[in-house]
Coordinates of C-alpha atoms and ligand atoms in Angstrom, one line a residue:
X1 CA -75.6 42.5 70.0
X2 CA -74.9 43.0 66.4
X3 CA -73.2 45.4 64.6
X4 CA -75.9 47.9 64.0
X5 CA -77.7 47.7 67.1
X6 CA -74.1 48.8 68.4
X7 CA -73.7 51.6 66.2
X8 CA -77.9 52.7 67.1
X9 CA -77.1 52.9 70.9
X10 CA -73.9 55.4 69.8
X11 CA -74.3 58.6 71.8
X12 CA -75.1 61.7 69.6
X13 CA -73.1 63.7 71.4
X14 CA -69.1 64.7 71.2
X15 CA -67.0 63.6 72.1
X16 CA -68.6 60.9 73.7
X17 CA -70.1 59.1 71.0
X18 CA -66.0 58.8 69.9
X19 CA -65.1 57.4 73.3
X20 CA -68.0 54.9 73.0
X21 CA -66.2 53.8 69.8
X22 CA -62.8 53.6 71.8
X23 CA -64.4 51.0 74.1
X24 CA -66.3 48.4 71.6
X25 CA -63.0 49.0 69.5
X26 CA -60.9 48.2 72.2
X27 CA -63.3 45.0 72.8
X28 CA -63.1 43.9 69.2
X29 CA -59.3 44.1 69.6
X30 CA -58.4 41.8 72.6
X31 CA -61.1 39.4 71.0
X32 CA -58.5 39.9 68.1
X33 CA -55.4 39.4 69.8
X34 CA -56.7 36.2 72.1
X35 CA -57.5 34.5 68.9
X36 CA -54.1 35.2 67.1
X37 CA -52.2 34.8 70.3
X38 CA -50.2 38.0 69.6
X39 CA -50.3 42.2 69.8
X40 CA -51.2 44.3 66.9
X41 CA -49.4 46.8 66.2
X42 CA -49.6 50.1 64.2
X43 CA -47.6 52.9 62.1
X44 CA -48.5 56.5 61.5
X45 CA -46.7 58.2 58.8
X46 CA -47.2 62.3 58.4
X47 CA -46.6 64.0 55.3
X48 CA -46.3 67.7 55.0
X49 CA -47.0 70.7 58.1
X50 CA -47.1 70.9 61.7
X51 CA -50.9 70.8 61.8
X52 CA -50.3 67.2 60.2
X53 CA -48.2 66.1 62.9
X54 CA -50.2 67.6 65.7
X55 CA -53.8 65.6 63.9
X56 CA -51.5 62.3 63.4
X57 CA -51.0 62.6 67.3
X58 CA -54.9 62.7 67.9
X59 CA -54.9 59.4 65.5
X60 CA -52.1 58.1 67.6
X61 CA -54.0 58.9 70.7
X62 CA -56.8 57.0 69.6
X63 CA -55.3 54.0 68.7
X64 CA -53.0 53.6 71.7
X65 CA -56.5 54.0 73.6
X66 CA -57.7 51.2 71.5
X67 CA -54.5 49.2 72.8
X68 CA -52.8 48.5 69.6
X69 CA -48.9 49.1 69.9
X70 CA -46.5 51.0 68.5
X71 CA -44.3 49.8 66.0
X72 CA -41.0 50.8 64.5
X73 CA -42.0 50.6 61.1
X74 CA -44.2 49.8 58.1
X75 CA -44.5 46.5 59.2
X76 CA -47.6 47.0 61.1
X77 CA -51.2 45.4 61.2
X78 CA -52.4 48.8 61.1
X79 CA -50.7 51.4 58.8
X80 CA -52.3 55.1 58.3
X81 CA -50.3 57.5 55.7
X82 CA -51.4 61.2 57.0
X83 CA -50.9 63.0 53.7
X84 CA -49.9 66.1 52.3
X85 CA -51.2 67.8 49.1
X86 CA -49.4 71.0 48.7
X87 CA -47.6 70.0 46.0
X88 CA -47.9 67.5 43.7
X89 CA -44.9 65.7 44.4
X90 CA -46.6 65.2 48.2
X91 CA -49.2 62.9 46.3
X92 CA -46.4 60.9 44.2
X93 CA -44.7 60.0 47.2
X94 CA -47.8 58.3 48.4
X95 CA -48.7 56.5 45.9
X96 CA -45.4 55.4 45.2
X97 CA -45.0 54.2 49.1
X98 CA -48.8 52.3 49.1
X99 CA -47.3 49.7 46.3
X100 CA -44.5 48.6 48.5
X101 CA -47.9 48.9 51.4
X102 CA -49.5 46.6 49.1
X103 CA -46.6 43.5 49.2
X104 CA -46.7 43.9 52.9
X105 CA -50.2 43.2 52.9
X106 CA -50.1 40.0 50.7
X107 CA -47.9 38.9 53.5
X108 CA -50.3 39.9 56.5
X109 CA -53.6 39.0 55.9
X110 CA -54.3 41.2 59.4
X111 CA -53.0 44.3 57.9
X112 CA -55.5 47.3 57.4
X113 CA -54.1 50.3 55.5
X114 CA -56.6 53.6 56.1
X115 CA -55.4 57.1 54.8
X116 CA -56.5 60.2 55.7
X117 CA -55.4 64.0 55.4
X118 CA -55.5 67.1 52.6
X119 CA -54.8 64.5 49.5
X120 CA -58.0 62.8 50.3
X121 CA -60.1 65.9 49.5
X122 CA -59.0 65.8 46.1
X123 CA -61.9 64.1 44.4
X124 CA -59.8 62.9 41.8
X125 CA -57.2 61.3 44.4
X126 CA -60.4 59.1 45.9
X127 CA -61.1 58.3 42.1
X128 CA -57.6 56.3 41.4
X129 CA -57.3 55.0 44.9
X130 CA -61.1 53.2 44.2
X131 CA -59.8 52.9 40.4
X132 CA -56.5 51.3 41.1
X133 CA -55.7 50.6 45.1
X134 CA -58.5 48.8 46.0
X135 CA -56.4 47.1 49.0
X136 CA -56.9 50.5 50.8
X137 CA -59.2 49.5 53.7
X138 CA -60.3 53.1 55.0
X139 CA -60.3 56.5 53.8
X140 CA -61.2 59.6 55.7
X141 CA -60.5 63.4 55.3
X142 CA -59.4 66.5 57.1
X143 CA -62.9 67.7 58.2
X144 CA -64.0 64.4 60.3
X145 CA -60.7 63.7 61.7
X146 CA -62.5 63.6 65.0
X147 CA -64.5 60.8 64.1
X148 CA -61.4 58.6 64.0
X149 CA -62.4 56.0 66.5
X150 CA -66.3 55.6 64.9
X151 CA -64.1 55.1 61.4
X152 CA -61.8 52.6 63.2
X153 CA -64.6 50.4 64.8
X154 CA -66.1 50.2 61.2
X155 CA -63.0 49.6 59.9
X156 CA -62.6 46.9 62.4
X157 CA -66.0 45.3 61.6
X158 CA -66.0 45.7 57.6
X159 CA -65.1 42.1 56.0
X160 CA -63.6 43.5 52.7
X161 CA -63.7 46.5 50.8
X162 CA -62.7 50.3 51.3
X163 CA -64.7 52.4 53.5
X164 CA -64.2 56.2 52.5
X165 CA -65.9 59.2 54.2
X166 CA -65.0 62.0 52.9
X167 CA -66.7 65.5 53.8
X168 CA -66.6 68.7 51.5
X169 CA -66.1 70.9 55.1
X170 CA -67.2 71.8 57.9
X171 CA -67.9 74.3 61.3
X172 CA -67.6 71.3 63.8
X173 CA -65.0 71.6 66.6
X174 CA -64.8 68.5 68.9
X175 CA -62.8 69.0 72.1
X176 CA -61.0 66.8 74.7
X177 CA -59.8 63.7 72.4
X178 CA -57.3 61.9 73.3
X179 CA -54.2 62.7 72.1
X180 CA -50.6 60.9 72.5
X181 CA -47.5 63.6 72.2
X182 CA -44.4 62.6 70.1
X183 CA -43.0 64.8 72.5
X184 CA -43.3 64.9 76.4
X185 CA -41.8 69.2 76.4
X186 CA -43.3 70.2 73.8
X187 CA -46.3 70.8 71.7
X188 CA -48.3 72.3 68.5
X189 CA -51.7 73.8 69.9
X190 CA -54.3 74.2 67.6
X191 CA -55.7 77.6 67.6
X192 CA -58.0 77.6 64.2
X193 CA -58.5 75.3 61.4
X194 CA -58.7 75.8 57.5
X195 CA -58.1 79.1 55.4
X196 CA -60.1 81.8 53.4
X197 CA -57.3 83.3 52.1
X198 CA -57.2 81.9 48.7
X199 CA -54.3 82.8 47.6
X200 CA -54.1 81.6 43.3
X201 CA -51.7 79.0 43.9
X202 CA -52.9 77.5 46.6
X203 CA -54.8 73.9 47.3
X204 CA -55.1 74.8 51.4
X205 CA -58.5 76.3 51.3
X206 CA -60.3 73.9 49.2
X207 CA -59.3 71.0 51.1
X208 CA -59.1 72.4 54.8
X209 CA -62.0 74.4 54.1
X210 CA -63.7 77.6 55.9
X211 CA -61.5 79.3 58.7
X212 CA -62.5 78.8 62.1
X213 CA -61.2 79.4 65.7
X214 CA -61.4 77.7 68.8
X215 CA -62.9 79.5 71.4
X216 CA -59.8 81.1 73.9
X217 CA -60.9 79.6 76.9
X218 CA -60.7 75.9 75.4
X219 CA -56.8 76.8 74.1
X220 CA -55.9 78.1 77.8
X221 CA -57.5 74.9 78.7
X222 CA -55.9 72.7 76.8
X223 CA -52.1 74.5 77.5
X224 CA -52.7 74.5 81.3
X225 CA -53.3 70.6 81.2
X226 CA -50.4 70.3 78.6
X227 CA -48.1 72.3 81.3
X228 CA -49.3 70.1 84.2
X229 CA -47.8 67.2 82.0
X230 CA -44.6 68.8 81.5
X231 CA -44.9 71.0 78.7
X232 CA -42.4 73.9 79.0
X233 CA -43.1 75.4 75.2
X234 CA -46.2 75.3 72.8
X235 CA -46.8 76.2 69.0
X236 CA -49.4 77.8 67.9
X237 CA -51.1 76.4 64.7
X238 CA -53.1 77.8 62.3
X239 CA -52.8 78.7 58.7
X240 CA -53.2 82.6 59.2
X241 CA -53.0 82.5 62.9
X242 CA -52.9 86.9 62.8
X243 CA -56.5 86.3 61.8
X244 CA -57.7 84.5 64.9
X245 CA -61.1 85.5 66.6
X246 CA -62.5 86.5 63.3
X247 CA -66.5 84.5 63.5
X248 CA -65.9 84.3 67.4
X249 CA -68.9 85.2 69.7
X250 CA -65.8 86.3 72.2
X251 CA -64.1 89.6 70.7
X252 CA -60.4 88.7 70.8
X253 CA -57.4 89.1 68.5
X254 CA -54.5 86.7 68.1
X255 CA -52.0 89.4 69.8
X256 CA -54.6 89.4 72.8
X257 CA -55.2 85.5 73.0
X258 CA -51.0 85.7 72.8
X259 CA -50.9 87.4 76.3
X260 CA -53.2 85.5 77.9
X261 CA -51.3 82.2 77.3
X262 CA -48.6 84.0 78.0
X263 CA -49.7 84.7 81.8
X264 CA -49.8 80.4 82.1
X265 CA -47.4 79.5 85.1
X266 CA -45.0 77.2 83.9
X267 CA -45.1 78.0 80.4
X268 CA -41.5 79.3 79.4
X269 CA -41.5 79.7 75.3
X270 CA -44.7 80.4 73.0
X271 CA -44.4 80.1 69.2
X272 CA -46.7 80.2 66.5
X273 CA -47.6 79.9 62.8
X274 CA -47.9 80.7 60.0
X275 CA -48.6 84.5 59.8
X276 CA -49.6 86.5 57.3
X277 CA -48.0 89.5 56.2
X278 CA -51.4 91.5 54.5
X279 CA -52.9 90.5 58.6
X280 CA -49.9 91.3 61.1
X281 CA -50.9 93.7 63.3
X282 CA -48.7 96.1 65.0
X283 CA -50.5 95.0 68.5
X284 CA -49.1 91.8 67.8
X285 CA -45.5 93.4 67.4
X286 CA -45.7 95.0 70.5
X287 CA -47.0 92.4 72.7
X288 CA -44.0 90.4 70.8
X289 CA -41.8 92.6 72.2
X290 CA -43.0 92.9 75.7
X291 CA -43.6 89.4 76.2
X292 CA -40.6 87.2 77.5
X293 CA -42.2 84.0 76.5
X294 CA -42.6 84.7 73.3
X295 CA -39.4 83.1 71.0
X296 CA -38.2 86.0 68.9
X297 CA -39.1 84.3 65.8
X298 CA -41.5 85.3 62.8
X299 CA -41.7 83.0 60.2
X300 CA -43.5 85.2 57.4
X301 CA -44.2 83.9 54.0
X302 CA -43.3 85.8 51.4
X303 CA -43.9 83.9 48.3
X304 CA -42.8 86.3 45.5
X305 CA -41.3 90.0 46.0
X306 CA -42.6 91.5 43.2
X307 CA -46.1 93.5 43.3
X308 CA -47.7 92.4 40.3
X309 CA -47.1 88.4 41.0
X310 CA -48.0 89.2 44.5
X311 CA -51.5 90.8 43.0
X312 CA -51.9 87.4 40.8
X313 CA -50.8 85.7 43.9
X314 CA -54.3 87.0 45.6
X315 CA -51.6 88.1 48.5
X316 CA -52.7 91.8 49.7
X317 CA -49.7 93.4 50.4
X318 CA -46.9 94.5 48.0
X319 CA -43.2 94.5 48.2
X320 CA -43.0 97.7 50.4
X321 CA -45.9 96.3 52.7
X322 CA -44.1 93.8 53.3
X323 CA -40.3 95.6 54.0
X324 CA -42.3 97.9 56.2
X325 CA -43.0 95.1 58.5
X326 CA -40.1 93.8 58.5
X327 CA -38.5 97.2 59.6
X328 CA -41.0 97.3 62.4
X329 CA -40.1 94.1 63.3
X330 CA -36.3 94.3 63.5
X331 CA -36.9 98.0 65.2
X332 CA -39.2 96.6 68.2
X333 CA -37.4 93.2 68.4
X334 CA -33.9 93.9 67.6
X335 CA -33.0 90.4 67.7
X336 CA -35.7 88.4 66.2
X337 CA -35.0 85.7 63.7
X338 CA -37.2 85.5 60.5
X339 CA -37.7 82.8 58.4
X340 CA -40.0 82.8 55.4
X341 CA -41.7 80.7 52.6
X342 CA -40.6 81.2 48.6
X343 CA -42.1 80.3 45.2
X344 CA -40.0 80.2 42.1
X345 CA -41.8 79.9 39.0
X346 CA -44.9 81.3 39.6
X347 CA -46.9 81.5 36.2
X348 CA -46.0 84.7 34.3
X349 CA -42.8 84.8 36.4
X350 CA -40.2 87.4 34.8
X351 CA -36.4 87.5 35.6
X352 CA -37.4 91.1 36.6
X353 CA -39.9 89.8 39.3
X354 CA -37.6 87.2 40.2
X355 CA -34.7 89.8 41.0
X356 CA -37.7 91.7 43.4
X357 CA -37.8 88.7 45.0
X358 CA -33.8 88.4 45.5
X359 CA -33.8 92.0 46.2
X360 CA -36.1 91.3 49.6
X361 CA -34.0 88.3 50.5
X362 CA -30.7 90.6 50.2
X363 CA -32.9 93.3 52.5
X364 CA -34.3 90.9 55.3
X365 CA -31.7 88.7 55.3
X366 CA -33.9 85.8 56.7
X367 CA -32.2 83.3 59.1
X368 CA -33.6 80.4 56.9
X369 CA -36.3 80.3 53.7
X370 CA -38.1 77.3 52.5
X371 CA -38.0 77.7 48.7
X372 CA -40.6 76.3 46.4
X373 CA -40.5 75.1 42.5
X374 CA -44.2 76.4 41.8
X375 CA -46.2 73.4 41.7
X376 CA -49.4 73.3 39.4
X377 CA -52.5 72.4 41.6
X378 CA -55.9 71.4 39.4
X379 CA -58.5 73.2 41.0
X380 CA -56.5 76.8 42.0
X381 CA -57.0 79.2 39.9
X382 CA -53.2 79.5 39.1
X383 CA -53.3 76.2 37.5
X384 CA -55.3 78.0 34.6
X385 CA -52.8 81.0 33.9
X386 CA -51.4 81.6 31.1
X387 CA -47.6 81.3 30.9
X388 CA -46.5 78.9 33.1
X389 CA -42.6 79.0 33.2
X390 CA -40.6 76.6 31.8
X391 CA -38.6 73.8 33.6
X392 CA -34.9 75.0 32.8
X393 CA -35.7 78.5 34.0
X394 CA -37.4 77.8 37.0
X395 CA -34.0 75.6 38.4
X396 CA -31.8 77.8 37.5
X397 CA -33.6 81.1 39.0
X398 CA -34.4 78.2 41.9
X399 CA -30.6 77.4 42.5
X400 CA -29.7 81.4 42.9
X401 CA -32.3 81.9 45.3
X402 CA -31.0 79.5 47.3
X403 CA -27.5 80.2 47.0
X404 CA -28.6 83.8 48.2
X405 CA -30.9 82.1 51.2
X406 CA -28.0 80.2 52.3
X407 CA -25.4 82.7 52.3
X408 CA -27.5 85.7 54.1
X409 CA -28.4 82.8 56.2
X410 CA -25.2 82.1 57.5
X411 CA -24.6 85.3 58.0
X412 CA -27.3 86.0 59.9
X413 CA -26.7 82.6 62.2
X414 CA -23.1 83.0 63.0
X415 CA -23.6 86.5 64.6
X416 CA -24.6 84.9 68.5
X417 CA -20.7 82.5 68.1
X418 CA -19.0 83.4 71.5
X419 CA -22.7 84.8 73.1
X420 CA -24.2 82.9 75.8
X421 CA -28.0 81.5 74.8
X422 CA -30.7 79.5 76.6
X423 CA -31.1 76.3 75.0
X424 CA -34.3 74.3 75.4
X425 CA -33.2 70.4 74.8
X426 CA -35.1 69.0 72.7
X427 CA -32.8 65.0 72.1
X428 CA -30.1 63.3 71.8
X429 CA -27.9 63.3 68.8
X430 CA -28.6 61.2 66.1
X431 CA -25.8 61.1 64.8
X432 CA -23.5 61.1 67.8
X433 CA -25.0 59.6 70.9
X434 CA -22.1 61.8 73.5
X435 CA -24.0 65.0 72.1
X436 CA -27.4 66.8 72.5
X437 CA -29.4 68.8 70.3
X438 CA -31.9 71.6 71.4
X439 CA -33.2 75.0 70.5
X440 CA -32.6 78.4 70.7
X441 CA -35.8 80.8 71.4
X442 CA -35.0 82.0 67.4
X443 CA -34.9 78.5 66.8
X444 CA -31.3 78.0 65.8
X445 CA -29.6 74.6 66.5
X446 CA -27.4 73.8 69.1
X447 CA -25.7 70.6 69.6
X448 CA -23.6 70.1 73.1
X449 CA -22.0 66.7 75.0
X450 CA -25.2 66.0 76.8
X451 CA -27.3 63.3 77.7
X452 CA -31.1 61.9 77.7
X453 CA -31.8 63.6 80.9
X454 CA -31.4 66.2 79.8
X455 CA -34.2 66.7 77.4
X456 CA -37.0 68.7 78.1
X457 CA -35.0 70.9 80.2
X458 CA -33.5 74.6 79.4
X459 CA -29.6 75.4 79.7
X460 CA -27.0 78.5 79.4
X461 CA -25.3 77.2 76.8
X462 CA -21.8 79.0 75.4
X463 CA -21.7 79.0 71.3
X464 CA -18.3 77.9 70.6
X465 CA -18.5 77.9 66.8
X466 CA -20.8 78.0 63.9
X467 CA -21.2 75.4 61.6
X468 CA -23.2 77.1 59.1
X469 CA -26.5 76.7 59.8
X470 CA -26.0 75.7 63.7
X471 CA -23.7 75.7 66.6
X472 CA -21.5 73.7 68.9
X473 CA -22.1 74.8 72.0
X474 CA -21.3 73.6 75.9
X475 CA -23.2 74.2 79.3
X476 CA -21.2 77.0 81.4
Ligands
5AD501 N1 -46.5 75.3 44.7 C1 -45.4 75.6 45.4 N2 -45.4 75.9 46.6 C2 -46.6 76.1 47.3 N3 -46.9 76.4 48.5 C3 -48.3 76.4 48.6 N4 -48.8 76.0 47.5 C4 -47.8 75.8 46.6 C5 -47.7 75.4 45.2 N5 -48.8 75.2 44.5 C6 -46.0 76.8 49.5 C7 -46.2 78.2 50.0 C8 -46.7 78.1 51.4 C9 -46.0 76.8 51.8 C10 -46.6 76.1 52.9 O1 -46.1 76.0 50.6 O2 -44.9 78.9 50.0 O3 -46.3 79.1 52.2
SF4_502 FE1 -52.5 78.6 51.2 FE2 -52.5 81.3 51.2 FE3 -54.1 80.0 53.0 FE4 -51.4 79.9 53.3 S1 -52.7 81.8 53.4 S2 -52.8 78.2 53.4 S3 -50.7 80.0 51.2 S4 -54.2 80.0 50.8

């Protein structure tokens, strides 16, 4: 049968239609292998968040289906770069990576390179990869991620040339994939895709497009299979996941979908994020609070403490909105850890807004920050403000926030030394092969003499000292 007489008998339906993919691709490969007289192999590399590493494992899935192999690096027949496009030093990276890509290819005349993810949604990032990286044999985007196999077996069948398929968005949600785990204890559980929050600065909502949820009873699903494989703690992903239910025919709310997952036997530790502060509900606080299972951990993005960038920001809330929370938070969960998300250099940024913003990080006290140089994305609506801030100011007000992150920070971390935690381990060292590392519920670090078999399992583990920004600990 030929090529498009395969493709015409396809399915319509999801996911099948992918899994008929799976199988001619699968075909195609042994055909592949016989002839070379060797395995191929392939490399998945994720920029940027969590829900990039949780969609790189549904590529992973896919391919290990397929029956290519693993490898331990670059040096693969098959090499997909999952990229990030938050900031635009995410896209340098990439293109700087695809030229060393590019001498591995002239080596392997087998080797396909395909990239997918938020940088391909940027119409201008498809234009210099046609323009001036025409070695690139596929390119898909965030919206038909699911389609991965179909893209694979044309992929597979294409003699030369670059095969993009790109959509602007979509309300699609294809269940029951396959998926491949990076780890067997853990993993990130997608409750809702894309983001309508716009916030100025932001590039998230034009390439991740329209939020939607997944319907409750496919999540509660998917963690009771993930749990009868050994899964002992989940994370919840979405980009605002306080708004989740919103467009559902069910009426739920996240705090409400968060106690039914809690109620999953076998399930010990739930996480989740991102939140957003202008959407936390107080529901959720007290079901935070009542709930066990749930890690006492927020992260909540703050992004600027003063009001008026916060009102340029398109963020809802204001400084005290945000304090107020916080207070809640700490009142109902006395010992919850919080963590949040910082931009320095916002355009119009004053050294008065700047000190709002070091005044809430000398309030909270956050157990850790990720700070942000502001980043200029084409597109957002920040991009066009006037007064963008200047290079030298933004470093140096950049290099006192974190000074201040890092010493309320240790602060905050060093209060459990002596206390006995639960630790969740997660591997072994890297570093030093006699120790473990694993988690705390508030995520803190803990490092112990351990070994392999002990991962995936929870301990009581004593905190002999803090090291900064984790602990030595041992099993009592
Ligand atoms: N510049 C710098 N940081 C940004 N973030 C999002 N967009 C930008 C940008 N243009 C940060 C925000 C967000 C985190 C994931 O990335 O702090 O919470
Ligand atoms: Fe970006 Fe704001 Fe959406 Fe977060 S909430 S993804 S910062 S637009």
């Amino acid at each position: 049968m030929d090529f498009m007489e395969l493709i015409n008998q396809a399915p319509d339906t999801e996911p099948d239609r992918q899994y008929y993919f799976i199988e001619l691709s699968r075909k195609i490969l042994r055909e592949k292998e016989a002839s070379l007289g060797r395995k191929l192999s392939f490399c998945v590399t994720t920029f940027g968040c969590q829900m990039n590493a949780r969609d790189s494992e549904k590529i992973v899935g896919i391919l290990k289906q397929v029956g290519f192999e693993e490898s331990e690096d670059e040096h693969a027949d098959f090499v997909i770069y999952n990229t990030c496009t938050v900031r635009e030093n995410a896209n340098n990276k990439v293109y700087g990576r695809l030229g060393i890509l590019q001498s591995y290819k002239k080596k392997n005349p087998e080797m396909m390179i395909a990239l997918c993810g938020c940088m391909m949604q940027e119409p201008t990032v498809v234009e210099t990869l046609q323009k001036s990286y025409k070695f690139v044999d596929l390119i898909f985007g965030t919206h038909n991620i699911y389609k991965f196999a179909e893209l694979l077996f044309n992929t597979l069948n294409k003699d030369k040339g670059m095969l993009i398929d790109i959509w602007k968005d979509t309300d699609k949600i294809v269940e029951n994939l396959p998926i491949e785990r990076k780890y067997s204890f853990k993993s990130g559980v997608n409750i809702m895709f894309g983001c309508n929050n716009f916030c100025t600065y932001c590039i998230v909502p034009y390439v991740r497009g329209r939020e939607r949820s997944r319907k409750s009873e496919d999540i509660i699903e998917e963690i009771t299979n993930l749990v009868a494989d050994g899964v002992v703690e989940v994370m919840l992903l979405g980009q605002n996941v306080n708004s989740y239910g919103k467009g559902l025919e069910e009426s739920i709310t996240f705090a409400q979908l968060l106690e039914r997952i809690c109620k999953i036997d076998g399930l010990k530790r739930v996480r989740f994020m991102t939140s957003h502060p202008k959407d936390l509900s107080d529901e959720l606080i007290e079901v935070m609070a009542k709930e066990p299972k749930i890690c006492n951990h927020m992260h909540l993005p703050l992004q600027s403490g003063s009001d008026a960038l916060l009102q340029k920001m398109n963020r809802h809330y204001t400084k005290a909105d945000y304090l107020l929370i916080v207070d809640k938070l700490k009142s109902k969960i006395p010992d919850i850890a919080l963590t949040t998300d910082i931009i320095v250099g916002f355009p119009g940024e004053t050294e008065e807004d700047f000190l709002e913003t070091m005044d809430v990080v000398s309030k909270v006290k956050y157990d850790s920050a990720f700070t942000f140089i502001y980043s200029k994305r084409t597109g957002t609506p920040a991009a066009l403000m006037d007064n963008q801030i200047e290079e030298d100011v933004v470093k140096d007000r950049f290099d006192r926030l974190l000074e201040l992150v890092q010493t309320v920070g240790r602060e905050k971390t060093g209060k459990y030394e002596g206390t006995v935690q639960e630790v969740l381990i997660e591997e072994v060292n890297e570093q030093d092969s006699t120790l473990v590392t694993g988690k705390m519920a508030n995520n803190t670090t803990v490092h112990l003499p351990g070994d392999s078999s002990m991962i995936g399992k929870m301990y009581q583990v004593k905190l002999i000292c803090c090291k900064g920004f984790y602990y030595i600990g041992e099993i009592i």
